[in-house]
Structures are given as C-alpha cells and as structure tokens.
CSV table of C-alpha atoms in Angstrom, one decimal:
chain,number,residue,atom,x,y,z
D,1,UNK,CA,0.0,0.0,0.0
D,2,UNK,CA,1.0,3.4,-0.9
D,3,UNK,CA,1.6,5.6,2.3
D,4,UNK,CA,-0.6,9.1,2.4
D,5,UNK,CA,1.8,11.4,3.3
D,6,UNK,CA,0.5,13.7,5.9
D,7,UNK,CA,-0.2,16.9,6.0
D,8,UNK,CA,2.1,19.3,8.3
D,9,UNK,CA,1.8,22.7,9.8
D,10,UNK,CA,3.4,24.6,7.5
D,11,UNK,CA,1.4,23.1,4.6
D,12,UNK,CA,-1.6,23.9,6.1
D,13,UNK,CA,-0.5,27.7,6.6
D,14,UNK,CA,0.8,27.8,3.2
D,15,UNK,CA,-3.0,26.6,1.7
D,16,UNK,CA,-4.5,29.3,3.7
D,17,UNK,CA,-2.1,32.4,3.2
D,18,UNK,CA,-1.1,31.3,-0.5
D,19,UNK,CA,-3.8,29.6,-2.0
D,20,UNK,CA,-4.8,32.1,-5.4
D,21,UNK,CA,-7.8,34.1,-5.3
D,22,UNK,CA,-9.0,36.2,-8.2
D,23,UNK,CA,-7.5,40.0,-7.6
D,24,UNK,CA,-10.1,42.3,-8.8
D,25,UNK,CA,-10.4,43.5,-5.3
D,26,UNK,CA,-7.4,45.0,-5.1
D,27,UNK,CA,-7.3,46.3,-8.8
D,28,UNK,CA,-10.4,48.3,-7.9
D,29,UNK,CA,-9.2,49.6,-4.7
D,30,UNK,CA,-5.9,50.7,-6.5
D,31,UNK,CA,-8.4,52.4,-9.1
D,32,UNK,CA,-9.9,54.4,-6.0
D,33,UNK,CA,-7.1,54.7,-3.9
D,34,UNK,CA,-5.4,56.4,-6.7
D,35,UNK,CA,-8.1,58.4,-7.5
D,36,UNK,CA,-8.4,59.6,-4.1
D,37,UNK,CA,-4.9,60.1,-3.6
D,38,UNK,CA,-5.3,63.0,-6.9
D,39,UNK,CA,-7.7,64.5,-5.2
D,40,UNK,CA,-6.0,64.7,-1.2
D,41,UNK,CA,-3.3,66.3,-3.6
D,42,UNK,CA,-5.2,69.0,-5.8
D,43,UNK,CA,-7.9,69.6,-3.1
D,44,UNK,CA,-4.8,70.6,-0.7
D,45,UNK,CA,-4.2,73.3,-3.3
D,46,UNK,CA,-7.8,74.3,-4.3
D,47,UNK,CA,-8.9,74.3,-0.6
D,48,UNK,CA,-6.2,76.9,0.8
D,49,UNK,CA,-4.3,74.1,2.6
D,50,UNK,CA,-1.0,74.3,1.1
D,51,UNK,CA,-1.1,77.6,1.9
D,52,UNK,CA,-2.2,77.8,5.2
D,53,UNK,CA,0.0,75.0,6.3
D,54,UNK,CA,3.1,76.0,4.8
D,55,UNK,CA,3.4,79.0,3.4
D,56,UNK,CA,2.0,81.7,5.1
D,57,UNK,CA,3.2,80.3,8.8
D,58,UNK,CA,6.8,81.9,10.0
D,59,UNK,CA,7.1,78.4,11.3
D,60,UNK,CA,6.0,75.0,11.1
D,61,UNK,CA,5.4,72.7,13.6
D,62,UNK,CA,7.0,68.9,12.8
D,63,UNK,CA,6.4,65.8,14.4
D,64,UNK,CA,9.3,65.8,17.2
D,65,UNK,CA,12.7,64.6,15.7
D,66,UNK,CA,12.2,66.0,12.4
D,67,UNK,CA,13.1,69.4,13.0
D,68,UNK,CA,15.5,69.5,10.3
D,69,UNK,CA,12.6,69.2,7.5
D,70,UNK,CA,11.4,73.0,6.0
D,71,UNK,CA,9.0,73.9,3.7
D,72,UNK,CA,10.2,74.5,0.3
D,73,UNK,CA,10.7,77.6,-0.3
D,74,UNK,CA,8.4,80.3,-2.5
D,75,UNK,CA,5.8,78.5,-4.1
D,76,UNK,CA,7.4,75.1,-5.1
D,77,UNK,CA,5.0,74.0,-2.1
D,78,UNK,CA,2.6,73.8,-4.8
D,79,UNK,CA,4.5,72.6,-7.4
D,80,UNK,CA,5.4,69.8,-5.0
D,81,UNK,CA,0.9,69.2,-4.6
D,82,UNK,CA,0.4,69.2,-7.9
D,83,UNK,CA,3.2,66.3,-9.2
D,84,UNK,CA,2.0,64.5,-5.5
D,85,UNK,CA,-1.8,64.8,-7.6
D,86,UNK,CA,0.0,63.7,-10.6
D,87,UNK,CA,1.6,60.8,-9.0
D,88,UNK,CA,-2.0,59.7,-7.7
D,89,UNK,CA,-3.8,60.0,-11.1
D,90,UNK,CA,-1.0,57.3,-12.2
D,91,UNK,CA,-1.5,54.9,-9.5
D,92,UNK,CA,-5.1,55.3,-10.7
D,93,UNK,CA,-4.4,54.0,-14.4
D,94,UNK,CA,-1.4,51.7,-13.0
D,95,UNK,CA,1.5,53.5,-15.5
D,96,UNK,CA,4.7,53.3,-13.3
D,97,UNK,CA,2.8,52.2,-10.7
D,98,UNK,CA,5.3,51.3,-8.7
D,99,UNK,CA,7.7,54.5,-9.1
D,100,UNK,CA,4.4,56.6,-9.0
D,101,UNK,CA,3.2,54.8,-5.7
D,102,UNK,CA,6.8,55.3,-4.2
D,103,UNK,CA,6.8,59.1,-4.8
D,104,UNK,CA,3.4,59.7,-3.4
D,105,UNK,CA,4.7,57.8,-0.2
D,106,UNK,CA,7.8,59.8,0.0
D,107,UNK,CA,6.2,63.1,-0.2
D,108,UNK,CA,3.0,62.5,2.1
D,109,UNK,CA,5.8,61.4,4.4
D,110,UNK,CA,7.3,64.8,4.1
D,111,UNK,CA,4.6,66.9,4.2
D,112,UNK,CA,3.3,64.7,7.2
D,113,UNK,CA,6.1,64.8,9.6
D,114,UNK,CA,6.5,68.9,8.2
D,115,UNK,CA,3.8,70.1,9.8
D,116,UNK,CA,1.5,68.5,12.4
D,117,UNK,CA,-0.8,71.8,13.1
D,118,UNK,CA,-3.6,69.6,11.5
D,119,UNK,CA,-2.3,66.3,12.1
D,120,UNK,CA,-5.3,63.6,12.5
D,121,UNK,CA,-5.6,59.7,12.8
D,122,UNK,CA,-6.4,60.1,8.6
D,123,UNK,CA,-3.2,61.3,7.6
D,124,UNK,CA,-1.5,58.4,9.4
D,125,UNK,CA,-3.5,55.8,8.3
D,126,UNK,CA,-2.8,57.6,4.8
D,127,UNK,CA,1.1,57.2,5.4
D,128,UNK,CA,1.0,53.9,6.3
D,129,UNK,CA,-1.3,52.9,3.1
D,130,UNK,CA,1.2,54.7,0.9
D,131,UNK,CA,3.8,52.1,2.1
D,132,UNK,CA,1.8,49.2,2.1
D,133,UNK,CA,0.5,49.4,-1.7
D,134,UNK,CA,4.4,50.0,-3.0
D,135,UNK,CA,4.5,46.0,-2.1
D,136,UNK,CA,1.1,44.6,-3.1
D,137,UNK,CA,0.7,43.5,-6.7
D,138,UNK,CA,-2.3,46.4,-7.4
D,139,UNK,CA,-1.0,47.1,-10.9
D,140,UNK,CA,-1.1,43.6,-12.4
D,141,UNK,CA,-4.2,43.8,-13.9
D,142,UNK,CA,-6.6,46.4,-15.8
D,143,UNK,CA,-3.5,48.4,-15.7
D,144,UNK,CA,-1.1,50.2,-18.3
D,145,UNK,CA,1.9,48.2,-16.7
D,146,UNK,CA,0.3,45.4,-17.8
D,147,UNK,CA,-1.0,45.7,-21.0
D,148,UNK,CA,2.2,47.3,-21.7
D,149,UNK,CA,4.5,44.4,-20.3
D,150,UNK,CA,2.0,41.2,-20.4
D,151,UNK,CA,4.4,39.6,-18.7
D,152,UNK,CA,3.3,41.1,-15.9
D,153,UNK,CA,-0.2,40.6,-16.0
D,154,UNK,CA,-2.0,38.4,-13.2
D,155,UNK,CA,-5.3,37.6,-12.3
D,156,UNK,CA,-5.1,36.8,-9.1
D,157,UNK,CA,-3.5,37.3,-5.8
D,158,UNK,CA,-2.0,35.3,-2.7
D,159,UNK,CA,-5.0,35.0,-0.1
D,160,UNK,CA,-2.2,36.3,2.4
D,161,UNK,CA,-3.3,39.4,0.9
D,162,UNK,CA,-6.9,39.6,2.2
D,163,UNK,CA,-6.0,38.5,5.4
D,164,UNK,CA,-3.6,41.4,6.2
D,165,UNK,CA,-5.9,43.8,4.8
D,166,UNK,CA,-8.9,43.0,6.9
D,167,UNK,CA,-6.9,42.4,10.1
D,168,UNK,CA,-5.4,45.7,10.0
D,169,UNK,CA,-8.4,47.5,8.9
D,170,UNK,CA,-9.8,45.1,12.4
D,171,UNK,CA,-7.0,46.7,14.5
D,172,UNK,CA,-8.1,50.2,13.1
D,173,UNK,CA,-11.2,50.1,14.0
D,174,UNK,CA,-11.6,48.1,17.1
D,175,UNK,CA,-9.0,50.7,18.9
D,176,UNK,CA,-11.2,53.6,17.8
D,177,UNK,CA,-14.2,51.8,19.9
D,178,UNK,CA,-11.5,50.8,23.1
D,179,UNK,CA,-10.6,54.3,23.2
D,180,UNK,CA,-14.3,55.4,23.4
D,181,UNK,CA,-15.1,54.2,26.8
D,182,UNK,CA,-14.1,56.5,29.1
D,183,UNK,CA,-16.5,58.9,31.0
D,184,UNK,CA,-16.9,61.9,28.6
D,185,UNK,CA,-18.1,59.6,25.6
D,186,UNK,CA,-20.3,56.9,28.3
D,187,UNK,CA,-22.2,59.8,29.5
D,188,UNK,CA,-23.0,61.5,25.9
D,189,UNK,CA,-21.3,64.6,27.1
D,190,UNK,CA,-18.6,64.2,24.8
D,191,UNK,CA,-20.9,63.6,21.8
D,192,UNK,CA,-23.2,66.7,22.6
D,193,UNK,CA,-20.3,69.1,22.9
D,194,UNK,CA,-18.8,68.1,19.8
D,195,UNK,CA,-22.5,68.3,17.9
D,196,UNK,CA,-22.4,72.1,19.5
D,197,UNK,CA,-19.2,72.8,18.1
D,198,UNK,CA,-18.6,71.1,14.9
D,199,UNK,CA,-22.5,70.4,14.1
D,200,UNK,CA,-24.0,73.4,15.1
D,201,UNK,CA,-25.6,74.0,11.2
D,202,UNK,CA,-28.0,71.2,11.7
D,203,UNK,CA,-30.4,71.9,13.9
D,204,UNK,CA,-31.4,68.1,14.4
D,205,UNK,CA,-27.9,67.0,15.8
D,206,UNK,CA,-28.7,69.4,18.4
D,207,UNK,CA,-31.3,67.4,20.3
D,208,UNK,CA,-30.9,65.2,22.6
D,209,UNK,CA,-31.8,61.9,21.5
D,210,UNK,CA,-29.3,62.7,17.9
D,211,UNK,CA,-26.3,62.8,20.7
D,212,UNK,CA,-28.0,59.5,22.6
D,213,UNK,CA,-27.4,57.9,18.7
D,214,UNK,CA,-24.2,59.1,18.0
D,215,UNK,CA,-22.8,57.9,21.4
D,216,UNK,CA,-24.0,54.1,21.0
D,217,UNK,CA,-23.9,54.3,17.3
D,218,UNK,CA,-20.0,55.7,17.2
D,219,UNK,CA,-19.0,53.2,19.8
D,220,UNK,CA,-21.0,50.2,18.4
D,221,UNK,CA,-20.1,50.7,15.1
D,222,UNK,CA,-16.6,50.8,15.7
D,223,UNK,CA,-16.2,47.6,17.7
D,224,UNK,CA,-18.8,45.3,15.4
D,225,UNK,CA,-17.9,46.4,11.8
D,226,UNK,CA,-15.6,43.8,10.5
D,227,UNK,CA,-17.3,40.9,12.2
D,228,UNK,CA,-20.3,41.8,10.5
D,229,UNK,CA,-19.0,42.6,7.2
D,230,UNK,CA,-17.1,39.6,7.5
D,231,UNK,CA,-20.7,37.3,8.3
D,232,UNK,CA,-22.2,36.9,5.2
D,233,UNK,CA,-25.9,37.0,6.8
D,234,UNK,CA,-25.1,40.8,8.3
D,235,UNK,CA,-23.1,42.0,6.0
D,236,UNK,CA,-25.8,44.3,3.9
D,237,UNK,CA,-27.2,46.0,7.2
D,238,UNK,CA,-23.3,46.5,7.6
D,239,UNK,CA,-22.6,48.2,4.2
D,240,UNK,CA,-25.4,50.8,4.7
D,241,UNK,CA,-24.4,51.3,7.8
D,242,UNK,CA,-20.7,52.1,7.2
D,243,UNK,CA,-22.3,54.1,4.5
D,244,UNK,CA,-24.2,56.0,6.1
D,245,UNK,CA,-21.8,56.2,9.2
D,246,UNK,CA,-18.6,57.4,6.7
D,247,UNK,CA,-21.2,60.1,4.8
D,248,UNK,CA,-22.1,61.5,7.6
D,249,UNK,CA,-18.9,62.1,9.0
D,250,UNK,CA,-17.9,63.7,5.5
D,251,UNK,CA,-21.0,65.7,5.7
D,252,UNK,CA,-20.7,67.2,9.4
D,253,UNK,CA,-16.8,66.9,10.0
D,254,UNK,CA,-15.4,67.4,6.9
D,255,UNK,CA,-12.8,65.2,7.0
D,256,UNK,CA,-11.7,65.3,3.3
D,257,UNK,CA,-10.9,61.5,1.5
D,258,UNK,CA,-11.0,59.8,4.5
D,259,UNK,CA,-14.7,58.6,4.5
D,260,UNK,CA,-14.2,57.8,0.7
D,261,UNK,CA,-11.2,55.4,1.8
D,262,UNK,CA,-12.8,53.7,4.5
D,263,UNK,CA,-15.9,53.1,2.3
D,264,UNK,CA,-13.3,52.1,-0.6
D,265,UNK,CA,-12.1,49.1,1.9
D,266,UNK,CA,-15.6,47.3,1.8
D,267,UNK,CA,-14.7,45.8,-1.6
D,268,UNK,CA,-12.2,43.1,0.4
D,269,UNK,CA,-15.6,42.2,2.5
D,270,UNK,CA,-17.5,41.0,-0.7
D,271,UNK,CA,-17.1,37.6,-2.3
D,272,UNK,CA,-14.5,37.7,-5.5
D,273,UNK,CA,-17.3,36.9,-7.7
D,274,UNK,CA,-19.0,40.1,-6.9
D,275,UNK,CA,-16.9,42.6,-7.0
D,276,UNK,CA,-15.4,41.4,-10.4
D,277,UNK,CA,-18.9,41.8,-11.5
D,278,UNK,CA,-19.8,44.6,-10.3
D,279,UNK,CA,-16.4,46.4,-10.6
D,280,UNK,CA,-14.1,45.3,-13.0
D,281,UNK,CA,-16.0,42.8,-15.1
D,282,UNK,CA,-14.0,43.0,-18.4
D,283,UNK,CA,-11.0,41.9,-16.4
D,284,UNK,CA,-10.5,38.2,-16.8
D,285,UNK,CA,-11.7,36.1,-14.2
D,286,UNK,CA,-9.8,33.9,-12.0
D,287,UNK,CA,-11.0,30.6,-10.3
D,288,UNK,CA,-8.7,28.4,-10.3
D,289,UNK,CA,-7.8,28.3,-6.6
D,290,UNK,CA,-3.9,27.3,-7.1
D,291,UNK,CA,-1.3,26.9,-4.0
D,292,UNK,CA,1.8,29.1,-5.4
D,293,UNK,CA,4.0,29.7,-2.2
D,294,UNK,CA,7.1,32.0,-3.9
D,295,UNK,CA,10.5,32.0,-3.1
D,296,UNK,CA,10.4,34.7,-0.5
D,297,UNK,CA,7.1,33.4,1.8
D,298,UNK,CA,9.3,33.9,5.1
D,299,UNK,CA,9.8,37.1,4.0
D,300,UNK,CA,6.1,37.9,3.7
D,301,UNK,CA,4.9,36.3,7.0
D,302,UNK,CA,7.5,38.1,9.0
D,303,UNK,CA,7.1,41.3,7.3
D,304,UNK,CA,3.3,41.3,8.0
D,305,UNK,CA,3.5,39.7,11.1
D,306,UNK,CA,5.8,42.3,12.5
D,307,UNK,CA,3.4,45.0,10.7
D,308,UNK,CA,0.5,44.3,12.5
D,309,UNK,CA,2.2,43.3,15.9
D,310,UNK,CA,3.4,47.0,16.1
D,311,UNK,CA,-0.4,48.2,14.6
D,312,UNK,CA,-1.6,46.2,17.6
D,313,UNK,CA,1.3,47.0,20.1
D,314,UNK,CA,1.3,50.8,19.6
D,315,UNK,CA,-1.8,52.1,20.7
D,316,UNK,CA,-1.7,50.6,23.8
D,317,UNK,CA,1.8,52.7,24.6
D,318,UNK,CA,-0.2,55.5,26.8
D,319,UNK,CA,-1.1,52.6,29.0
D,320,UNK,CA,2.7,52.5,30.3
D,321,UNK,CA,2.6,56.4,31.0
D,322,UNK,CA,1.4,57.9,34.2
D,323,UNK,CA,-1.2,60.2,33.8
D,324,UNK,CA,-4.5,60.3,32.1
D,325,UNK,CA,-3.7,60.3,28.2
D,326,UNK,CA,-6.9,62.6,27.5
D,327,UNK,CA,-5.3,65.3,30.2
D,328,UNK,CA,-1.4,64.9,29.0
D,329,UNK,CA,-1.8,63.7,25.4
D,330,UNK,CA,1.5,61.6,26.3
D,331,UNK,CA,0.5,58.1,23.6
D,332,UNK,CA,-2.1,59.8,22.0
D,333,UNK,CA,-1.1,59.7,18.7
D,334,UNK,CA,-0.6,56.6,16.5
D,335,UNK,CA,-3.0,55.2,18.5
D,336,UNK,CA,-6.5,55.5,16.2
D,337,UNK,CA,-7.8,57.8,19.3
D,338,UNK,CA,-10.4,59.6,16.7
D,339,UNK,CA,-13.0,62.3,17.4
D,340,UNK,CA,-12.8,61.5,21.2
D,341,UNK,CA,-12.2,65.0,22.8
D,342,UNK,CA,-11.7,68.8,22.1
D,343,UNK,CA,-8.8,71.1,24.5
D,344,UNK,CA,-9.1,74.9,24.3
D,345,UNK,CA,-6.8,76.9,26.7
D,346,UNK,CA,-4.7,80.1,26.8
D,347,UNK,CA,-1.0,80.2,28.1
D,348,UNK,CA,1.3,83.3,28.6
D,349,UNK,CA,4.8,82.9,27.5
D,350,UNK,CA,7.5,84.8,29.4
D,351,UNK,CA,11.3,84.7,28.1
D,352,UNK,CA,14.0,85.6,30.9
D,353,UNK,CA,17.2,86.3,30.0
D,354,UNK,CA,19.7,84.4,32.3
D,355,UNK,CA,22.4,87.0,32.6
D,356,UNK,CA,20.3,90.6,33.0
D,357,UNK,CA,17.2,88.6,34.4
D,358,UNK,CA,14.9,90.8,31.6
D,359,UNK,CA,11.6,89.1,31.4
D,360,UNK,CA,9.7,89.3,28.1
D,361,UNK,CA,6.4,88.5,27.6
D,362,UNK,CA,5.7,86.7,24.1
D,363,UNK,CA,3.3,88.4,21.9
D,364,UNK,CA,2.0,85.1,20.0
D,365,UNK,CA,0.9,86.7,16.9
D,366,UNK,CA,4.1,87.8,16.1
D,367,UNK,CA,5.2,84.4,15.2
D,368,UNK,CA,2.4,81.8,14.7
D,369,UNK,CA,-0.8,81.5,12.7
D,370,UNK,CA,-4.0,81.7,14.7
D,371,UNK,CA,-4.2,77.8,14.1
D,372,UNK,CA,-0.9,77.2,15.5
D,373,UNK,CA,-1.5,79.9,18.5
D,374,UNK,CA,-4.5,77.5,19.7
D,375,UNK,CA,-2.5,74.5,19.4
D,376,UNK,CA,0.2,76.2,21.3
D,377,UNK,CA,-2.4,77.1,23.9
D,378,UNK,CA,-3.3,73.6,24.5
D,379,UNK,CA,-1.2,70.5,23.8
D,380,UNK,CA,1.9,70.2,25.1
D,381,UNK,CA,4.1,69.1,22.4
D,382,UNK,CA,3.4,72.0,20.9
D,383,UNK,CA,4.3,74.3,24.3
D,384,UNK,CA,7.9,72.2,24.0
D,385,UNK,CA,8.4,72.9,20.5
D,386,UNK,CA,7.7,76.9,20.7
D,387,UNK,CA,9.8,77.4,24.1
D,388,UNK,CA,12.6,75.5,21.8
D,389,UNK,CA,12.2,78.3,18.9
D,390,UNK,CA,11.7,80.7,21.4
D,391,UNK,CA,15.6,80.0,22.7
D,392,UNK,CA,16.5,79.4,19.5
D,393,UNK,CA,15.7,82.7,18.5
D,394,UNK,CA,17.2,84.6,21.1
D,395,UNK,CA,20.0,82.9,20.9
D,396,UNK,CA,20.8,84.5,17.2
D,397,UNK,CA,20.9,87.7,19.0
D,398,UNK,CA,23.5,86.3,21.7
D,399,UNK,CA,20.9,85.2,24.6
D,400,UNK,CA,20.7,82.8,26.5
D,401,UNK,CA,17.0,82.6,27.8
D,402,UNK,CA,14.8,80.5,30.1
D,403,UNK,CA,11.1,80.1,28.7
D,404,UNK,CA,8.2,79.4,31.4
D,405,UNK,CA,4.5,78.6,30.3
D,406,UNK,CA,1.7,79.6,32.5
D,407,UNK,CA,-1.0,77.4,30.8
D,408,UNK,CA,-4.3,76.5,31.1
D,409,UNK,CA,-6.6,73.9,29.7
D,410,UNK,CA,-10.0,72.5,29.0
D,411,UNK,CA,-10.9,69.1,28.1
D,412,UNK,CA,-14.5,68.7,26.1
D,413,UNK,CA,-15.5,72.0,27.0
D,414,UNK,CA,-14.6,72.8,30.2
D,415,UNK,CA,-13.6,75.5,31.8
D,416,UNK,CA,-9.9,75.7,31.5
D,417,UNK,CA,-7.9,75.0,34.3
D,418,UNK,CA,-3.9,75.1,35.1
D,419,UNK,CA,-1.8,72.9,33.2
D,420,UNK,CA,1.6,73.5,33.1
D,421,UNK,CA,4.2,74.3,35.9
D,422,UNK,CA,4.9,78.3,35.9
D,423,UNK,CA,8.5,77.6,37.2
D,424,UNK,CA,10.0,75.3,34.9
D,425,UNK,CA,12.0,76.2,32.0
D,426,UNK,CA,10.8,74.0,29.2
D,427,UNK,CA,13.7,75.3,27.0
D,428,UNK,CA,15.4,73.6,29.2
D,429,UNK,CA,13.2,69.8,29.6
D,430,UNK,CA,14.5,67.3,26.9
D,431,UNK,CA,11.3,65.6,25.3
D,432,UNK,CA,10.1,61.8,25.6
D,433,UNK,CA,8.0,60.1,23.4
D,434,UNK,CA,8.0,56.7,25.6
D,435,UNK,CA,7.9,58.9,29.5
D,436,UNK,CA,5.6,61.5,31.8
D,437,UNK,CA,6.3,65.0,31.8
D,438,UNK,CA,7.2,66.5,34.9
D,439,UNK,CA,6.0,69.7,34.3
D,440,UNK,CA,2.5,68.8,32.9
D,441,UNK,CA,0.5,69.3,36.1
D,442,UNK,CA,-1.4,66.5,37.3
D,443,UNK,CA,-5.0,65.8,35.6
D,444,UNK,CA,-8.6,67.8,37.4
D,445,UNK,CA,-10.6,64.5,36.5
D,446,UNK,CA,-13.8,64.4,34.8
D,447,UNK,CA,-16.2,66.5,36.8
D,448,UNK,CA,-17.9,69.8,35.7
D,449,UNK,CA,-18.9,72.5,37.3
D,450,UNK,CA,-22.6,71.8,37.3
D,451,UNK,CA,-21.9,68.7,38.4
C-alpha cells in the first residue's frame, strides 16, 4: 500500500495564506485609492491648505525629531501638490505604478512629519497605506503596466493578501471603539459638545436623543464592523451602515478623503465573484484556486507579522505612562484615538534672560498662525516645541533665555484650568515620546462645574 503522506503545519499555513484568489479586489481599490490620492493632492491646493500650512506660517510645527525638514521655499509647495496629484492619477491607471506609488509615499511622508498643526488619525492611516500598496501586486491587472509588459499581467493574488488587509483595517477600528469608553463619551457629554461645536448648522444634531445615537452608534459601530462585514448574513445591514456612518462624518466633519477610503475598503468584505462583476468585469476572471508559495514566503509572513504586531502594540503605549492620556496627550497619537475630545486653553509665555534677568512676555501673533497659536495654547508638544524656537531665536541675538508657560486647559468644554508648571523652564526639559512630563501638572478629572 502506498503511504498518504501527511499533511504538516506549514502546509496547512501555506494553503490558507497562499492559495490564489481572483485579484479584482485589489485592482479596484488601487483604481480608487489612486483616484483619491489626486484629489487629497489637488484639493490641498484648491482648498487653501497648502497655503495655510506652509506657506503663510513663519514656522511649522513637525512631528518631534524632524526638526530638520522645511517647507520648500516660495511656491514650489505647490508645485510639489500638484506632481503628488499627478503621481496619484498614475497609481489610478497603473502607469509606473510602482515608481508613481513610491513618490506619493515619500512626499506625504514629508509633508506629514512637516507640519502636524492639522495632524489627524487620517493622515496616518494615509502614510502607512502609501507604504503598504508600493509592495502589493495592485497594478497587475486592468493596468497600463500590464498591457504594456504582459508579462506582468496576473489575475489573481495570494489570499495572504486579504487576510492582512482585513486584520489591520480590524486593528483600526476596534481601537477607535477601546478608546471610546471612558466617561466623557459613556455619558454622551462628549458627543453633545462636539454636535455644538462642529454640528452646530443642523439643527437636528442638536437634540438630545441625535447625541444618545451618536454615542452608542460611534462606539457600536466601531467595535462590530468587520465581524459583520465579514458574516455573510449581516453584511448588507453593515454596508449601509458604514455608509451611512462614513457620509455623515464627510457631511458634518469634513474630513476630506478619509470617508471615501474607509468606504473604498468594503470591496475586500465581498465575495470575489461580486466585485469582479460589479467592478471590473472586463478583467479576466480567476477561479482556479492554485497553492503558489514563492521564493520569498518567510519574508512575507515576518514582514506582515511584524506590521500588524506593532499596529496592535502601539496604541496601547499611553497605557505605560502615568497620567490620564486625555489630560497629558502623552501616547495619544498613532494610536487610532479619533474624534474622542476637544482642548481649548490660553497660556502666557514669558522669556527671561539668564544673565540681565529681563523678562519678556511673548506676543504670539508675532510668530504663529491663529491655528498654531491655539494648538500652542493647548497640547503640550506643541508648548515644548515653541519654548525651543523661542531659545532658538534669542539665541541668534546672543541670549541665552529660560522660557516658562503659564497654561491652562480644558478638556470637552470645560472650563480651563492650570496645566503646566509656571516655574519650569521648558527650554530647558529634553522631550520623551516613551515617558511622563514632569511639568504637565497633574489631571482635574472628569467632573464639571454643574456637576
């Protein structure tokens, strides 16, 4: 008798991360992503971004550690937009896809870590997309590449490919709902202020039962999503509601692409059959369910594996940090914390000279946008970074300054109430991405006045 050899571990992960799947999928999210990408670009220009964010500001802002990066000077900001919208409308038609996807990544990098004045979850997730779809075979079919070099041309994909997608688009979402219980969302209060401030032109989103719905929808939504778009049974109810849940964020927040993307994702929750019907139907179809492990599968698994370890790792940094991360912001970004709280404040900043012991009190309109002036006013990164410019700048004249920050802050609408220490020099604190700042003063809690 012929023995049956058996069937091993690894054989087993191989049929389930490399069996073939038809890739129309990801053709069509490359078609959209692309698209989207043109328009992020050109819209940056048309809207008054580019200029707002880095032209007209003395300074900008970067993420901490890229202090080297500056705008480019004059206007080749825009020229810089417009080949970024360039670059997108090629990842669109898959000509250079590859080269075109690598530029976009590059420059949204730059233009990320230059200025973080409007930094939200979006741009990140944006970043990290950028990288992600240089590596994944998008432009193998319905593409120029490929009718261009048909040796190219595929109709299908590793299943591996699915699997990564949907689990980090999991991780995405599932922290956004974590981060949601905590006592300002629980209670609605969170949800009614920001209806007052950011949906105050619809009259509806101002009653009470619209903020009841937007707590337990926003937190629900979040946390069930993908297991019900991955059910087959739930999965309509799901679409219309991620519809209805991503329009109405475009409609009230105006939150540019980022609805469009996350709706854009729902095509890796239909069957293959579908959406090559539905999307890209003169693209050949692919059924023939094939196990093709290549040459560099370790590669794969410990490149994705590692991915979405630090996707799920991350987040949960602010844990490690004393404090309350709503009060400090200390782990707060990275960490998919979206549309969970608003800070307002107002800080005086007073520059002593060390030798004559002259104190100066800053004017801040003499060196920030009224954008950056509230951010300064409020988050704390932001107070580090302009006491560092602020000794900086004094020191071109030959002084050597101490900068204090007498700040004070609101959380969701409350009155504002002393944040910082008045007598430390924070030209003179080094910054930590991973510790507690000493001189952020300790959190008030979550009571209210009328409490």
């Amino acid at each position: 008798m012929m023995s049956v050899k058996r069937e091993t571990m690894q054989d087993r992960l191989n049929r389930w991360l490399f069996k073939q799947v038809d890739n129309s999928a990801l053709v069509a999210f490359r078609v959209i992503f692309g698209l989207l990408l043109a328009c992020e670009a050109f819209g940056s220009i048309a809207t008054g971004m580019v200029k707002r964010a880095f032209i007209e500001p003395k300074y900008t802002f970067t993420f901490i550690g890229f202090d080297f990066l500056e705008p480019l000077p004059d206007y080749w900001m825009y020229v810089l937009y417009c080949t970024m919208g360039v670059a997108g409308l090629l990842v669109m038609v898959g000509y250079k896809y590859r080269v075109a996807m690598t530029y976009y990544a590059i420059t949204w990098t730059y233009v990320y870590l230059l200025q973080k004045s409007s930094y939200n979850n979006h741009c990140y997730l944006l970043m990290l997309l950028n990288y992600l779809m240089i590596f994944l075979p998008a432009h193998k079919s319905a593409s120029i590449d490929a009718r261009v070099n048909p040796g190219l041309r595929k109709e299908h994909m590793s299943r591996w490919i699915y699997i990564f997608i949907i689990t980090f688009i999991w991780i995405i979402y599932s922290y956004a709902s974590i981060a949601k219980f905590y006592p300002d969302w629980i209670d609605g209060s969170f949800p009614r202020y920001l209806m007052s401030i950011r949906g105050k032109e619809w009259s509806l989103l101002q009653e009470t039962w619209a903020h009841e719905a937007i707590k337990y929808f926003g937190l629900l939504f979040d946390l069930l999503i993908v297991p019900l778009l991955l059910w087959k049974p739930t999965r309509w109810p799901a679409v219309i509601a991620s519809i209805f849940f991503h329009l109405f964020n475009s409609i009230v927040f105006k939150i540019g692409i980022f609805p469009y993307m996350a709706l854009s994702f729902l095509l890796f929750f239909f069957s293959v059959e579908n959406v090559h019907k539905w999307f890209v139907w003169k693209k050949t179809f692919y059924a023939a369910g094939e196990i093709i492990v290549p040459k560099t599968r370790n590669w794969i698994i410990a490149g994705t594996t590692t991915f979405l370890l630090v996707m799920l790792l991350l987040p949960l940094r602010h844990w490690a940090i004393p404090g309350d991360v709503f009060w400090t912001e200390e782990g707060h970004r990275l960490s998919w914390r979206m549309m969970l709280r608003s800070r307002s404040g107002y800080a005086t900043y007073t520059v002593v000279d060390k030798d004559s012991g002259e104190r100066t009190r800053i004017r801040l309109s003499d060196y920030l946008s009224n954008k950056q002036k509230r951010a300064v006013q409020s988050k704390p990164d932001f107070m580090w970074q302009f006491a560092q410019k602020l000794k900086k700048e004094y020191a071109k004249n030959g002084q050597d300054v101490a900068v204090y920050v007498r700040a004070k802050v609101g959380i969701n609408g409350r009155r504002p109430v002393p944040f910082t220490d008045p007598d430390i020099d924070l030209a003179d604190t080094e910054w930590s991405h991973w510790n507690h700042h000493e001189w952020i003063l300790p959190s008030p809690g979550y009571t209210r006045e009328d409490d």
